[in-house]
Tab-separated table of C-alpha atoms in Angstrom:
chain	number	residue	atom	x	y	z
A	1	MET	CA	37.869	84.087	-203.220
A	2	TRP	CA	34.271	83.352	-204.196
A	3	TYR	CA	33.589	82.177	-200.633
A	4	THR	CA	35.140	85.369	-199.238
A	5	CYS	CA	32.874	87.538	-201.391
A	6	TYR	CA	29.826	85.532	-200.412
A	7	GLN	CA	30.746	85.778	-196.734
A	8	GLN	CA	31.160	89.555	-196.942
A	9	VAL	CA	27.845	90.164	-198.634
A	10	THR	CA	25.948	87.943	-196.221
A	11	GLU	CA	27.051	89.693	-193.059
A	12	GLY	CA	23.916	91.863	-192.958
A	13	SER	CA	21.006	90.756	-190.779
A	14	ASN	CA	18.768	90.010	-193.761
A	15	VAL	CA	21.224	88.992	-196.412
A	16	ASN	CA	22.335	85.976	-194.430
A	17	LYS	CA	19.407	84.396	-196.287
A	18	LEU	CA	20.876	85.353	-199.645
A	19	GLN	CA	20.189	82.627	-202.185
A	20	HIS	CA	22.048	81.872	-205.412
A	21	ASN	CA	19.675	80.601	-208.094
A	22	TYR	CA	19.464	80.006	-211.837
A	23	LEU	CA	16.602	80.460	-214.284
A	24	GLU	CA	16.284	79.488	-217.939
A	25	ILE	CA	15.124	82.665	-219.658
A	26	ASN	CA	15.224	83.979	-223.223
A	27	GLY	CA	17.487	81.174	-224.398
A	28	ILE	CA	20.112	81.436	-221.633
A	29	LYS	CA	20.700	80.179	-218.113
A	30	MET	CA	20.875	83.244	-215.865
A	31	HIS	CA	22.438	83.323	-212.412
A	32	TYR	CA	20.990	85.672	-209.805
A	33	VAL	CA	21.028	86.280	-206.074
A	34	THR	CA	17.941	87.060	-204.040
A	35	ALA	CA	16.870	87.837	-200.491
A	36	GLY	CA	13.910	89.255	-198.573
A	37	GLN	CA	10.180	89.351	-199.194
A	38	GLY	CA	7.797	91.903	-200.645
A	39	PRO	CA	7.662	93.892	-203.887
A	40	LEU	CA	10.365	92.983	-206.376
A	41	VAL	CA	13.411	95.258	-206.637
A	42	LEU	CA	15.574	94.225	-209.579
A	43	PHE	CA	19.166	95.503	-209.741
A	44	LEU	CA	21.091	95.635	-213.045
A	45	HIS	CA	24.874	96.005	-212.871
A	46	GLY	CA	27.249	97.596	-215.350
A	47	PHE	CA	30.744	97.004	-216.725
A	48	PRO	CA	33.048	95.521	-215.441
A	49	GLU	CA	30.892	94.263	-212.590
A	50	PHE	CA	28.433	91.509	-211.663
A	51	TRP	CA	25.717	91.067	-209.031
A	52	TYR	CA	28.280	91.825	-206.295
A	53	SER	CA	28.249	95.547	-207.120
A	54	TRP	CA	24.871	95.702	-205.341
A	55	ARG	CA	26.060	94.029	-202.104
A	56	HIS	CA	25.322	97.106	-199.977
A	57	GLN	CA	21.851	97.587	-201.450
A	58	LEU	CA	20.907	93.921	-201.080
A	59	ALA	CA	21.624	94.124	-197.365
A	60	ALA	CA	19.769	97.387	-196.853
A	61	LEU	CA	16.579	96.754	-198.838
A	62	ALA	CA	15.915	93.099	-198.017
A	63	ASP	CA	13.949	94.273	-194.948
A	64	GLN	CA	11.074	95.526	-197.085
A	65	PHE	CA	11.504	94.021	-200.538
A	66	THR	CA	12.356	90.945	-202.534
A	67	VAL	CA	15.755	92.001	-203.837
A	68	VAL	CA	17.173	90.313	-206.938
A	69	ALA	CA	20.516	91.018	-208.600
A	70	PRO	CA	21.357	88.945	-211.691
A	71	ASP	CA	24.616	88.440	-213.478
A	72	GLN	CA	23.498	89.889	-216.789
A	73	ARG	CA	23.970	88.100	-220.103
A	74	GLY	CA	27.596	87.086	-220.554
A	75	TYR	CA	28.745	88.012	-217.069
A	76	HIS	CA	30.174	85.795	-214.330
A	77	GLN	CA	27.927	82.744	-213.756
A	78	THR	CA	25.359	83.517	-216.483
A	79	ASP	CA	25.610	81.928	-219.944
A	80	LYS	CA	27.929	83.539	-222.482
A	81	PRO	CA	26.511	82.992	-225.973
A	82	SER	CA	28.287	84.438	-228.983
A	83	TRP	CA	25.108	86.314	-229.937
A	84	GLY	CA	22.400	88.407	-228.323
A	85	TYR	CA	24.129	91.465	-226.868
A	86	GLU	CA	21.916	93.989	-228.647
A	87	ILE	CA	19.929	96.186	-226.282
A	88	ASP	CA	16.570	94.734	-227.321
A	89	VAL	CA	17.779	91.237	-226.386
A	90	LEU	CA	19.134	92.494	-223.057
A	91	VAL	CA	15.774	94.139	-222.369
A	92	ALA	CA	13.996	90.904	-223.257
A	93	ASP	CA	16.208	89.177	-220.676
A	94	VAL	CA	14.964	91.583	-218.009
A	95	VAL	CA	11.299	91.199	-218.928
A	96	ALA	CA	11.644	87.412	-219.008
A	97	LEU	CA	13.375	87.447	-215.615
A	98	ILE	CA	10.583	89.503	-214.037
A	99	GLU	CA	8.016	87.048	-215.364
A	100	ALA	CA	10.043	83.964	-214.401
A	101	LEU	CA	10.325	85.286	-210.847
A	102	GLY	CA	6.529	85.300	-210.691
A	103	HIS	CA	6.008	89.065	-210.820
A	104	GLN	CA	4.167	91.349	-213.204
A	105	GLN	CA	6.213	94.448	-212.376
A	106	ALA	CA	9.509	95.418	-210.800
A	107	LEU	CA	11.031	98.386	-209.099
A	108	LEU	CA	13.980	98.601	-211.466
A	109	VAL	CA	17.463	99.875	-210.574
A	110	GLY	CA	20.284	100.213	-213.083
A	111	HIS	CA	23.840	101.524	-213.123
A	112	ASP	CA	26.177	102.084	-216.080
A	113	TRP	CA	25.280	99.492	-218.747
A	114	GLY	CA	22.605	98.222	-216.380
A	115	GLY	CA	21.231	101.754	-216.426
A	116	ALA	CA	21.063	101.715	-220.225
A	117	VAL	CA	19.142	98.439	-220.112
A	118	ALA	CA	16.873	99.799	-217.385
A	119	TRP	CA	16.090	102.949	-219.406
A	120	ALA	CA	15.241	100.864	-222.473
A	121	THR	CA	13.107	98.464	-220.432
A	122	ALA	CA	11.109	101.292	-218.895
A	123	MET	CA	10.600	103.012	-222.254
A	124	ASN	CA	9.559	99.918	-224.180
A	125	TYR	CA	7.789	97.964	-221.418
A	126	PRO	CA	6.436	100.614	-219.029
A	127	HIS	CA	3.800	98.202	-217.715
A	128	ARG	CA	6.630	96.033	-216.371
A	129	VAL	CA	8.370	98.829	-214.448
A	130	ARG	CA	6.593	100.312	-211.461
A	131	ARG	CA	9.362	102.808	-210.696
A	132	LEU	CA	12.787	103.382	-212.178
A	133	ALA	CA	15.988	104.304	-210.325
A	134	ILE	CA	19.018	105.146	-212.454
A	135	LEU	CA	22.543	105.626	-211.139
A	136	ASN	CA	25.067	107.667	-213.136
A	137	THR	CA	23.585	106.808	-216.504
A	138	PRO	CA	22.023	109.421	-218.808
A	139	HIS	CA	18.925	108.845	-220.867
A	140	PRO	CA	20.182	107.065	-224.017
A	141	VAL	CA	18.904	109.686	-226.458
A	142	ALA	CA	20.513	112.446	-224.408
A	143	PHE	CA	23.743	110.478	-224.303
A	144	ALA	CA	23.741	109.931	-228.071
A	145	LYS	CA	23.238	113.665	-228.666
A	146	GLU	CA	26.008	114.594	-226.236
A	147	LEU	CA	28.370	112.185	-227.972
A	148	ARG	CA	27.750	114.084	-231.209
A	149	THR	CA	28.101	117.609	-229.833
A	150	ASN	CA	29.950	117.613	-226.491
A	151	ARG	CA	33.702	117.496	-227.011
A	152	GLN	CA	34.413	116.821	-223.337
A	153	GLN	CA	32.027	113.876	-223.298
A	154	GLN	CA	33.536	112.594	-226.523
A	155	GLN	CA	36.915	112.520	-224.784
A	156	ARG	CA	35.482	110.853	-221.691
A	157	SER	CA	33.913	108.161	-223.871
A	158	LEU	CA	36.907	107.330	-226.057
A	159	TYR	CA	37.234	104.008	-224.267
A	160	MET	CA	33.881	102.935	-225.736
A	161	GLY	CA	35.325	102.998	-229.231
A	162	LEU	CA	38.340	101.047	-228.048
A	163	PHE	CA	36.137	98.445	-226.372
A	164	SER	CA	34.241	97.980	-229.647
A	165	LEU	CA	37.330	96.722	-231.467
A	166	PRO	CA	37.988	92.997	-231.899
A	167	PHE	CA	40.654	91.248	-229.807
A	168	LEU	CA	42.639	94.313	-228.663
A	169	PRO	CA	40.536	95.292	-225.623
A	170	GLU	CA	40.741	91.753	-224.243
A	171	LEU	CA	44.529	91.904	-224.437
A	172	LEU	CA	44.707	95.325	-222.810
A	173	LEU	CA	42.287	94.551	-219.997
A	174	LYS	CA	43.871	91.197	-219.112
A	175	ALA	CA	47.379	92.676	-219.004
A	176	GLY	CA	49.062	92.849	-215.611
A	177	ASP	CA	46.373	90.801	-213.872
A	178	TYR	CA	43.619	93.160	-215.007
A	179	ALA	CA	45.607	96.247	-213.995
A	180	LEU	CA	43.274	98.612	-215.886
A	181	ILE	CA	40.265	97.205	-214.029
A	182	ASP	CA	42.095	97.784	-210.753
A	183	LEU	CA	42.872	101.338	-211.845
A	184	ALA	CA	39.296	102.109	-212.868
A	185	LEU	CA	37.940	100.971	-209.507
A	186	THR	CA	40.685	102.291	-207.233
A	187	SER	CA	40.466	105.742	-208.828
A	188	ALA	CA	37.071	106.078	-207.137
A	189	THR	CA	36.507	109.361	-205.323
A	190	ARG	CA	36.218	107.537	-202.017
A	191	PRO	CA	39.331	105.337	-201.783
A	192	ASP	CA	37.843	103.028	-199.147
A	193	ALA	CA	34.987	102.020	-201.464
A	194	PHE	CA	36.785	98.878	-202.658
A	195	SER	CA	38.734	96.473	-200.477
A	196	GLU	CA	41.357	94.124	-201.879
A	197	ASP	CA	38.786	91.339	-201.631
A	198	ASP	CA	36.338	93.443	-203.660
A	199	LEU	CA	38.924	94.045	-206.372
A	200	ASP	CA	39.779	90.357	-206.468
A	201	ALA	CA	36.082	89.510	-206.764
A	202	TYR	CA	35.703	91.642	-209.892
A	203	LYS	CA	38.846	90.220	-211.460
A	204	ASP	CA	37.761	86.683	-210.625
A	205	ALA	CA	34.391	87.306	-212.292
A	206	LEU	CA	36.045	88.605	-215.466
A	207	SER	CA	38.413	85.623	-215.438
A	208	VAL	CA	35.565	83.148	-215.908
A	209	PRO	CA	36.152	81.678	-219.401
A	210	GLY	CA	34.420	83.833	-222.009
A	211	ALA	CA	33.240	86.479	-219.544
A	212	LEU	CA	35.483	89.347	-220.635
A	213	THR	CA	34.699	88.913	-224.334
A	214	ALA	CA	30.989	88.627	-223.560
A	215	ALA	CA	31.076	91.826	-221.500
A	216	LEU	CA	32.877	93.658	-224.300
A	217	ASN	CA	30.335	92.335	-226.784
A	218	TRP	CA	27.836	94.745	-225.218
A	219	TYR	CA	29.954	97.624	-226.567
A	220	ARG	CA	30.422	95.942	-229.932
A	221	ALA	CA	26.708	95.351	-230.378
A	222	ALA	CA	25.896	98.941	-229.415
A	223	ALA	CA	28.440	100.288	-231.902
A	224	ARG	CA	26.723	98.325	-234.669
A	225	GLY	CA	23.232	99.389	-233.646
A	226	GLY	CA	23.402	103.201	-233.688
A	227	MET	CA	20.539	104.984	-231.912
A	228	GLN	CA	18.413	101.859	-231.769
A	229	GLY	CA	21.448	100.175	-230.258
A	230	LEU	CA	20.936	102.419	-227.237
A	231	THR	CA	17.148	102.626	-226.940
A	232	GLY	CA	16.032	99.178	-228.056
A	233	GLY	CA	13.194	100.571	-230.174
A	234	LYS	CA	11.492	103.713	-231.463
A	235	VAL	CA	10.297	105.037	-228.092
A	236	ARG	CA	12.320	108.072	-227.035
A	237	ARG	CA	10.566	109.238	-223.858
A	238	CYS	CA	10.347	107.593	-220.433
A	239	GLU	CA	6.904	107.823	-218.837
A	240	VAL	CA	7.784	105.780	-215.724
A	241	PRO	CA	8.440	107.764	-212.496
A	242	THR	CA	12.221	108.024	-212.348
A	243	CYS	CA	14.818	108.801	-209.691
A	244	LEU	CA	18.236	109.750	-211.080
A	245	ILE	CA	21.091	109.443	-208.567
A	246	TRP	CA	24.373	110.930	-209.734
A	247	GLY	CA	27.831	110.874	-208.176
A	248	GLU	CA	29.143	114.269	-209.247
A	249	ASP	CA	32.787	113.238	-209.620
A	250	ASP	CA	32.236	110.721	-212.414
A	251	PRO	CA	35.264	110.688	-214.756
A	252	TYR	CA	33.286	108.950	-217.515
A	253	LEU	CA	29.958	110.813	-217.580
A	254	GLY	CA	29.750	114.559	-217.021
A	255	VAL	CA	27.157	116.168	-214.738
A	256	GLU	CA	25.823	118.112	-217.736
A	257	LEU	CA	24.187	114.853	-218.807
A	258	ILE	CA	21.699	115.307	-215.970
A	259	GLU	CA	20.144	118.372	-217.585
A	260	ALA	CA	20.404	116.754	-221.005
A	261	THR	CA	18.270	113.895	-219.644
A	262	ARG	CA	15.385	116.016	-218.323
A	263	PRO	CA	13.518	116.564	-221.635
A	264	TYR	CA	13.156	112.807	-222.123
A	265	VAL	CA	11.581	111.919	-218.772
A	266	THR	CA	8.040	112.874	-217.795
A	267	ASP	CA	8.451	112.482	-214.030
A	268	LEU	CA	12.076	112.921	-212.946
A	269	MET	CA	13.602	113.351	-209.494
A	270	VAL	CA	17.350	114.111	-209.359
A	271	HIS	CA	19.769	113.623	-206.472
A	272	ARG	CA	23.357	114.783	-206.939
A	273	LEU	CA	25.916	113.291	-204.557
A	274	PRO	CA	29.075	115.399	-204.184
A	275	GLY	CA	32.198	113.497	-203.257
A	276	ALA	CA	31.054	110.344	-205.046
A	277	GLY	CA	31.921	109.197	-208.541
A	278	HIS	CA	30.898	106.687	-211.166
A	279	TRP	CA	30.679	103.705	-208.788
A	280	VAL	CA	28.187	105.646	-206.722
A	281	GLN	CA	26.324	102.759	-205.075
A	282	GLN	CA	29.649	101.475	-203.759
A	283	GLU	CA	31.238	104.849	-202.998
A	284	ALA	CA	28.192	106.269	-201.201
A	285	PRO	CA	26.156	103.199	-200.181
A	286	GLU	CA	24.356	104.757	-197.229
A	287	GLU	CA	23.171	107.745	-199.250
A	288	VAL	CA	22.097	105.562	-202.165
A	289	ASN	CA	20.299	103.103	-199.884
A	290	ARG	CA	18.407	105.927	-198.199
A	291	LEU	CA	17.344	107.459	-201.514
A	292	LEU	CA	16.222	104.136	-202.955
A	293	GLY	CA	14.267	103.294	-199.816
A	294	GLN	CA	12.484	106.640	-199.904
A	295	PHE	CA	11.694	106.407	-203.600
A	296	PHE	CA	10.336	102.875	-203.445
A	297	THR	CA	8.114	103.259	-200.361
């Protein structure tokens, strides 16, 4: 199955030069894929994904940029320590990766948990982030406030509390050959967004020994950390030019979080994509690729 996934993602004219590499950074061995030449575009995936969630963007942007998509700490082919899933450590991973790749700055793209890490990186290390593109992830302070006051968002986010528990979420998510993962992805607004091979790729990645627990440890660390567990520090405002792309039919994050985000970003551009949901870069790849290309050039 790994070969099938690799073959699919390398069908594009530029991504046939996709390289799989490893770097020792911040105490772990991190796996990443890369292609193209030019300014660095760094893609950060969310849960329950890995670098493969950016397959469409890697193909589209490798014409003009050096595109890099890591497996973040604990995921897939990257090390899975029992420690270090706090947001400040995850941010330090990103900064160390930028430096290890030989760059001073990156055009940073994040989705879901990768979006949370991208927000925190831009807020705490603005000199490392030239521009910030966020997909279906609210500003962390806005999200924390909505979790306190927005009953609908509280209901949408109940799974986060479940994922913070010990042992139980692993049992639930593994049941029926990762049936809940299948359900989460196949309930996408655009049913053709994920092929059977795509679904198998995600399940294979979570089946790597220790990967599922490591991925869930992100939720557990955030639950312990409170507000700082979301922002990675005391900075609350993002000064980096930001493009927020939002699939309107997200069952996990309501569109009201867009407006809740605005007060915390100095320079914000918003693009709402009707007919797309939480997995927006995979449900609406052409639209997302076009918006990223415009924002980064």
